[in-house]
Amino acid sequence: MPRVRRPTTAAPAGDSLFGAAARGRGEPLAARMRPRSLDEVVGQEALLGDGRPLRLMLERRAIGSMILWGPPGSGKTTLAGLIAAHTDRAFVPFSAVTEGVARVREIVAAAADRWQAEGRGTILFVDEIHRFNRGQQDAFLPHVESGTVTLVGATTENPSFELVGALLSRARVFVLAPLAPPDVAALIRRALGDAERGLGALGLRADDDAVALLAEHADGDARRALTALEAAADVLGPGGHLTADAARDALQRRVPRYDKGGEEHFNLISAYHKALRGSDPQGALYWLARMIEGGEDPMYIARRTVRFAAEDVGLADPDALRLAVAARDAYQFLGSPEGELAIAEAAVYLAAAPKSNRVYAAWKAALAAARDSPAAGVPLHLRNAPTGLMRELGYGAGYQYAHDAPEGYAPQEYLPEVLRGATFYAPGPFGFERKVAERLAWWDGLRERLASPAGDGERGPRGTPGPPEPHVAGENGPAQVVPPNAPDPHSETPP
């Protein structure tokens, strides 16, 4: 929308955010219907209800520096206009999209002059404040700190990610929620009945299901709902009948709420991971589809799916990682949309698979141990000895070659002295890790037997049975790996 630029003077309190010259029938419906008072505001009860913090600030004209954070169409610009109407300070609008730091310096200089000459403060409203980089945001700090200006910023992006901490510490953050469908419907009804600013003069008739469809498909964005309503009115003309089909035509395609570089990117991938971890294939498929529809790179999702297989399924089902990698390769080979089905297949498999993070926990513990003992020497018997000097120094001395033992195993220490006896990995009770636990128990038993005083006498001939091999119970699929002669796989008693 056009905005009257006043380089050195502020917009009068109570004037439109974009200046009186911008008002009129030439404005879009959403701009014309912008609330002019607190009583006209619909929704945001948590902020503007009786006794709520932002309403009290406005009623008492005690405006402090603040950040208004919310999705498009939730009322950030409306609140900025109400702030202008509820203060005796100069109100200066500023857009981070079209203006830069040089303009900020002009505003600050004018604010300082205004304070000295009139004793009157200045409120600087910065729309799309997240568009400023961190260095540009720092330009506000000394002036907010000194009180030369009171900063009111508006952003659709998470301030924790997009704004510098020093700025956040000097401003309150008010979170605006998407408008609920009943609130959006109320705004649509108001626009249909308002003959001065809305569409009341057209005499449109609107079906309840048409209004409900517009409200629902706006996804909490009042501007989108009113824009679609205006488009429908342009087609229908005076006295027209707004039906659900007409509303659907005006809306066109429902736009996904997604930003590959913003908070929704992290919210949706988090929801996808948690649905997989929670063994819910329905949720996993939905959040996967939301990301694909929102324009996310499927290869990013495929990489995260591979990571999930290793981190959250692990050895409870070794096939999970193989399938996830295969899905990634299939997508890389097929591309969209055909390759997306491979990722969906992997998602369902991972959601249904038994879960274990024991290898993930073991790896973190091993990394922590490596950081805590970065200079621990390799025991001499584990060192390679390619030269005579190294052999003379004891490198490799005492190492037992496992294949020379009848059992194909020689008990010896494989950790440095400072970590002797440490345990990083302990298998879990689900899926294939039950078999891993049996194997490790077998090795531990063999180690104890061979290390006992009578161990040498108990050695068997070469070919002594090794650790149990896995056996797949066919009815339970590859995720249910059990030892030979296992009990009925449908029994409630674990093997």
XYZ file of N, CA, C and O in Angstrom, residues 377-490:
456
model
N 47.178 -42.913 26.021
C 48.005 -43.651 25.085
C 47.385 -44.973 24.678
O 46.660 -45.605 25.445
N 47.681 -45.387 23.449
C 47.238 -46.701 22.985
C 48.086 -47.752 23.697
O 49.318 -47.675 23.697
N 47.451 -48.738 24.341
C 48.235 -49.790 25.005
C 49.246 -50.410 24.030
O 48.962 -50.589 22.839
N 50.427 -50.752 24.562
C 51.504 -51.231 23.697
C 51.097 -52.456 22.889
O 51.455 -52.586 21.708
N 50.329 -53.360 23.501
C 50.013 -54.591 22.777
C 49.068 -54.345 21.599
O 48.947 -55.207 20.720
N 48.398 -53.164 21.553
C 47.506 -52.843 20.433
C 48.203 -52.040 19.339
O 47.601 -51.770 18.305
N 49.452 -51.663 19.574
C 50.145 -50.827 18.597
C 50.753 -51.676 17.480
O 51.148 -52.822 17.693
N 50.817 -51.079 16.317
C 51.446 -51.732 15.176
C 52.964 -51.587 15.314
O 53.460 -50.577 15.836
N 53.689 -52.571 14.818
C 55.154 -52.552 14.952
C 55.800 -52.858 13.605
O 56.341 -53.954 13.380
N 55.795 -51.904 12.684
C 56.354 -52.174 11.352
C 57.882 -52.100 11.301
O 58.468 -52.501 10.288
N 58.557 -51.590 12.347
C 60.022 -51.468 12.308
C 60.632 -52.219 13.478
O 59.979 -52.492 14.501
N 61.920 -52.513 13.333
C 62.623 -53.204 14.396
C 62.683 -52.382 15.664
O 62.556 -52.923 16.770
N 62.918 -51.079 15.527
C 62.991 -50.223 16.699
C 61.684 -50.269 17.483
O 61.694 -50.374 18.714
N 60.575 -50.227 16.795
C 59.275 -50.246 17.468
C 59.059 -51.584 18.167
O 58.491 -51.635 19.265
N 59.503 -52.662 17.548
C 59.379 -53.959 18.210
C 60.255 -54.005 19.452
O 59.860 -54.556 20.482
N 61.467 -53.395 19.367
C 62.346 -53.351 20.540
C 61.732 -52.536 21.672
O 61.941 -52.822 22.849
N 60.919 -51.534 21.319
C 60.266 -50.701 22.327
C 59.012 -51.347 22.904
O 58.361 -50.767 23.776
N 58.690 -52.540 22.421
C 57.546 -53.264 22.976
C 56.257 -53.088 22.214
O 55.205 -53.578 22.658
N 56.287 -52.414 21.082
C 55.064 -52.246 20.301
C 54.559 -53.618 19.858
O 55.307 -54.421 19.295
N 53.294 -53.876 20.107
C 52.679 -55.129 19.686
C 52.967 -56.302 20.587
O 52.410 -57.389 20.370
N 53.805 -56.130 21.602
C 54.189 -57.245 22.471
C 52.983 -57.709 23.291
O 52.295 -56.903 23.911
N 52.743 -58.990 23.255
C 51.661 -59.549 24.051
C 50.314 -59.571 23.361
O 49.337 -60.083 23.931
N 50.250 -59.043 22.143
C 48.961 -59.071 21.448
C 48.624 -60.500 21.039
O 49.482 -61.229 20.527
N 47.399 -60.910 21.298
C 46.947 -62.255 20.956
C 46.052 -62.188 19.719
O 45.026 -61.505 19.732
N 46.475 -62.927 18.692
C 45.736 -62.951 17.429
C 44.551 -63.894 17.589
O 44.726 -65.102 17.798
N 43.322 -63.334 17.520
C 42.130 -64.103 17.869
C 41.979 -65.369 17.038
O 41.533 -66.407 17.538
N 42.376 -65.328 15.772
C 42.153 -66.481 14.908
C 43.072 -67.648 15.243
O 42.859 -68.766 14.765
N 44.093 -67.384 16.068
C 44.963 -68.479 16.485
C 44.383 -69.247 17.654
O 44.868 -70.337 17.987
N 43.371 -68.714 18.304
C 42.756 -69.397 19.444
C 41.701 -70.375 18.949
O 41.040 -70.125 17.938
N 41.545 -71.499 19.647
C 40.518 -72.475 19.205
C 39.133 -71.873 19.115
O 38.342 -72.249 18.242
N 38.811 -70.947 20.027
C 37.488 -70.324 20.013
C 37.385 -69.140 19.071
O 36.316 -68.537 18.938
N 38.487 -68.809 18.418
C 38.493 -67.615 17.574
C 38.370 -66.353 18.396
O 37.896 -65.314 17.896
N 38.838 -66.424 19.664
C 38.699 -65.281 20.565
C 39.803 -65.334 21.607
O 40.094 -66.401 22.166
N 40.413 -64.184 21.865
C 41.458 -64.098 22.884
C 41.131 -62.938 23.806
O 41.087 -61.794 23.349
N 40.867 -63.197 25.073
C 40.521 -62.105 25.995
C 41.721 -61.204 26.261
O 42.781 -61.669 26.672
N 41.567 -59.932 25.988
C 42.603 -58.937 26.272
C 41.941 -57.564 26.340
O 40.788 -57.394 25.941
N 42.664 -56.582 26.845
C 42.086 -55.254 27.056
C 42.218 -54.416 25.784
O 43.280 -54.381 25.160
N 41.112 -53.741 25.438
C 41.111 -52.924 24.222
C 40.902 -51.440 24.512
O 40.809 -50.646 23.570
N 40.835 -51.040 25.757
C 40.711 -49.632 26.118
C 41.998 -49.153 26.765
O 42.763 -49.956 27.331
N 42.266 -47.848 26.723
C 43.437 -47.341 27.439
C 43.271 -47.527 28.945
O 42.153 -47.727 29.445
N 44.371 -47.445 29.653
C 44.365 -47.715 31.088
C 43.351 -46.869 31.834
O 42.640 -47.354 32.723
N 43.228 -45.582 31.470
C 42.343 -44.682 32.216
C 40.868 -45.020 32.016
O 40.019 -44.561 32.792
N 40.547 -45.805 31.006
C 39.151 -46.141 30.733
C 38.866 -47.624 30.931
O 37.791 -48.105 30.550
N 39.798 -48.335 31.539
C 39.623 -49.771 31.697
C 38.338 -50.068 32.474
O 38.067 -49.485 33.508
N 37.528 -50.961 31.906
C 36.277 -51.327 32.547
C 35.087 -50.465 32.156
O 33.958 -50.726 32.588
N 35.332 -49.430 31.348
C 34.226 -48.546 30.945
C 33.254 -49.286 30.024
O 33.660 -50.137 29.222
N 31.972 -48.961 30.140
C 30.941 -49.522 29.269
C 30.199 -48.377 28.599
O 29.592 -47.546 29.275
N 30.262 -48.325 27.302
C 29.550 -47.292 26.552
C 28.208 -47.807 26.014
O 27.203 -47.122 26.095
N 28.219 -49.014 25.493
C 27.012 -49.544 24.849
C 26.406 -50.652 25.694
O 27.092 -51.603 26.102
N 25.116 -50.530 25.946
C 24.337 -51.586 26.581
C 23.077 -51.766 25.751
O 22.302 -50.819 25.591
N 22.848 -52.938 25.180
C 21.692 -53.117 24.284
C 20.372 -52.974 25.024
O 20.270 -53.243 26.218
N 19.371 -52.538 24.271
C 18.033 -52.399 24.816
C 17.245 -53.693 24.708
O 17.731 -54.702 24.175
N 15.991 -53.698 25.182
C 15.203 -54.935 25.245
C 14.326 -55.203 24.023
O 13.570 -56.162 24.038
N 14.423 -54.358 22.977
C 13.461 -54.473 21.881
C 14.131 -54.932 20.582
O 15.284 -54.603 20.300
N 13.337 -55.655 19.771
C 13.765 -56.008 18.432
C 15.074 -56.765 18.404
O 15.357 -57.627 19.247
N 15.901 -56.447 17.429
C 17.159 -57.166 17.218
C 18.141 -56.965 18.362
O 19.048 -57.778 18.545
N 17.980 -55.912 19.149
C 18.930 -55.703 20.253
C 18.818 -56.791 21.311
O 19.750 -56.985 22.093
N 17.710 -57.518 21.345
C 17.661 -58.682 22.225
C 18.693 -59.718 21.779
O 19.342 -60.369 22.598
N 18.821 -59.898 20.473
C 19.836 -60.822 19.946
C 21.238 -60.265 20.212
O 22.157 -61.026 20.556
N 21.421 -58.948 20.056
C 22.722 -58.343 20.361
C 23.080 -58.588 21.820
O 24.228 -58.906 22.160
N 22.087 -58.474 22.706
C 22.336 -58.712 24.126
C 22.771 -60.156 24.357
O 23.686 -60.423 25.167
N 22.148 -61.111 23.668
C 22.543 -62.510 23.795
C 23.977 -62.713 23.317
O 24.765 -63.437 23.927
N 24.313 -62.085 22.210
C 25.678 -62.221 21.686
C 26.704 -61.671 22.669
O 27.731 -62.299 22.949
N 26.428 -60.461 23.177
C 27.379 -59.854 24.111
C 27.503 -60.686 25.382
O 28.592 -60.823 25.952
N 26.364 -61.241 25.840
C 26.413 -62.097 27.033
C 27.252 -63.344 26.763
O 27.996 -63.824 27.628
N 27.137 -63.894 25.536
C 27.938 -65.070 25.170
C 29.425 -64.733 25.199
O 30.242 -65.481 25.737
N 29.775 -63.586 24.622
C 31.189 -63.175 24.623
C 31.681 -62.921 26.052
O 32.809 -63.284 26.398
N 30.856 -62.301 26.861
C 31.260 -62.056 28.253
C 31.497 -63.370 28.992
O 32.463 -63.510 29.770
N 30.591 -64.343 28.751
C 30.764 -65.635 29.401
C 32.039 -66.323 28.951
O 32.762 -66.927 29.759
N 32.326 -66.258 27.662
C 33.555 -66.868 27.146
C 34.775 -66.177 27.727
O 35.762 -66.830 28.092
N 34.706 -64.849 27.833
C 35.827 -64.103 28.391
C 36.082 -64.527 29.838
O 37.233 -64.760 30.238
N 35.016 -64.636 30.613
C 35.182 -65.039 32.011
C 35.732 -66.457 32.114
O 36.577 -66.756 32.958
N 35.254 -67.353 31.246
C 35.721 -68.744 31.308
C 37.198 -68.841 30.947
O 37.974 -69.533 31.622
N 37.589 -68.113 29.904
C 38.989 -68.186 29.478
C 39.906 -67.463 30.435
O 41.118 -67.776 30.511
N 39.369 -66.476 31.161
C 40.201 -65.729 32.101
C 40.280 -66.411 33.454
O 41.084 -66.012 34.303
N 39.468 -67.457 33.692
C 39.478 -68.146 34.979
C 40.737 -68.992 35.092
O 41.356 -69.353 34.087
N 41.141 -69.344 36.340
C 42.374 -70.154 36.512
C 42.336 -71.453 35.726
O 43.356 -71.921 35.248
N 41.150 -72.039 35.576
C 41.057 -73.302 34.834
C 40.743 -73.089 33.372
O 40.441 -74.032 32.657
N 40.819 -71.845 32.934
C 40.383 -71.520 31.581
C 41.154 -72.273 30.517
O 40.574 -72.750 29.544
N 42.487 -72.422 30.722
C 43.260 -73.081 29.673
C 42.836 -74.523 29.510
O 42.846 -75.077 28.408
N 42.462 -75.137 30.639
C 42.068 -76.531 30.546
C 40.698 -76.719 29.947
O 40.344 -77.833 29.576
N 39.908 -75.647 29.880
C 38.555 -75.772 29.381
C 38.438 -75.421 27.906
O 37.356 -75.435 27.352
N 39.550 -75.082 27.307
C 39.482 -74.728 25.896
C 39.009 -75.930 25.088
O 39.459 -77.060 25.297
N 38.118 -75.663 24.158
C 37.629 -76.727 23.293
C 38.390 -76.724 21.987
O 39.229 -75.863 21.731
N 38.129 -77.686 21.154
C 38.802 -77.732 19.846
C 38.317 -76.612 18.942
O 37.279 -76.027 19.182
N 39.135 -76.329 17.935
C 38.699 -75.335 16.955
C 37.345 -75.768 16.396
O 37.120 -76.928 16.119
N 36.464 -74.808 16.263
C 35.114 -75.122 15.827
C 34.115 -75.075 16.969
O 32.958 -75.415 16.773
N 34.594 -74.699 18.182
C 33.654 -74.533 19.294
C 32.556 -73.566 18.874
O 32.838 -72.528 18.275
N 31.286 -73.872 19.144
C 30.192 -72.994 18.678
C 30.399 -71.554 19.105
O 30.798 -71.280 20.246
N 30.174 -70.650 18.169
C 30.335 -69.222 18.444
C 29.060 -68.611 18.988
O 28.143 -69.331 19.397
N 28.999 -67.299 18.979
C 27.820 -66.606 19.507
C 26.584 -66.939 18.690
O 26.679 -67.284 17.517
N 25.414 -66.876 19.320
C 24.169 -67.229 18.615
C 23.982 -66.402 17.360
O 24.266 -65.207 17.330
N 23.506 -67.069 16.319
C 23.220 -66.375 15.074
C 21.747 -65.979 15.047
O 20.898 -66.656 15.632
N 21.426 -64.870 14.362
C 20.022 -64.449 14.311
C 19.178 -65.400 13.487
O 19.652 -66.034 12.561
N 17.922 -65.482 13.867
C 16.955 -66.268 13.110
C 15.679 -65.459 13.032
O 15.181 -64.986 14.047
N 15.156 -65.293 11.827
C 13.983 -64.439 11.628
C 12.717 -65.277 11.704
O 12.574 -66.266 11.000
N 11.806 -64.853 12.601
C 10.489 -65.477 12.654
C 9.640 -64.862 11.557
O 9.316 -63.684 11.615
N 9.298 -65.644 10.536
C 8.693 -65.103 9.324
C 7.450 -64.276 9.549
O 7.249 -63.259 8.912
N 6.556 -64.685 10.453
C 5.301 -63.965 10.606
C 5.500 -62.565 11.149
O 4.649 -61.704 10.992
N 6.612 -62.361 11.827
C 6.822 -61.050 12.453
C 7.656 -60.108 11.604
O 7.912 -58.994 12.016
N 8.127 -60.552 10.447
C 8.867 -59.664 9.561
C 10.279 -59.424 10.039
O 10.708 -59.924 11.078
N 11.045 -58.661 9.269
C 12.471 -58.472 9.553
C 12.739 -57.729 10.846
O 13.836 -57.787 11.366
N 11.753 -57.000 11.389
C 12.001 -56.257 12.614
C 12.006 -57.162 13.826
O 12.487 -56.796 14.875
N 11.466 -58.404 13.729
C 11.344 -59.288 14.878
C 12.384 -60.391 14.734
O 12.124 -61.465 14.202
N 13.608 -60.126 15.176
C 14.693 -61.079 15.030
C 14.880 -61.794 16.346
O 15.074 -61.166 17.383
N 14.791 -63.134 16.357
C 14.841 -63.901 17.595
C 15.829 -65.051 17.428
O 16.131 -65.467 16.308
N 16.350 -65.612 18.514
C 17.312 -66.706 18.399
C 16.645 -68.003 17.960
O 15.428 -68.142 18.037
N 17.457 -68.964 17.499
C 16.885 -70.263 17.130
C 16.181 -70.893 18.327
O 16.536 -70.657 19.474
N 15.185 -71.720 18.048
C 14.422 -72.409 19.093
C 13.757 -71.430 20.042
O 13.584 -71.705 21.228
N 13.419 -70.260 19.518
C 12.760 -69.263 20.353
C 11.334 -69.700 20.620
O 10.756 -70.486 19.882
N 10.734 -69.206 21.700
C 9.325 -69.506 21.950
C 8.443 -68.898 20.876
O 8.895 -68.124 20.036
N 7.179 -69.259 20.929
C 6.195 -68.742 19.980
C 6.308 -67.230 19.881
O 6.232 -66.536 20.904
N 6.517 -66.653 18.666
C 6.681 -65.198 18.557
C 5.450 -64.424 18.992
O 5.520 -63.234 19.252
N 4.283 -65.084 19.071
C 3.079 -64.389 19.507
C 2.897 -64.486 21.028
O 1.937 -63.932 21.557
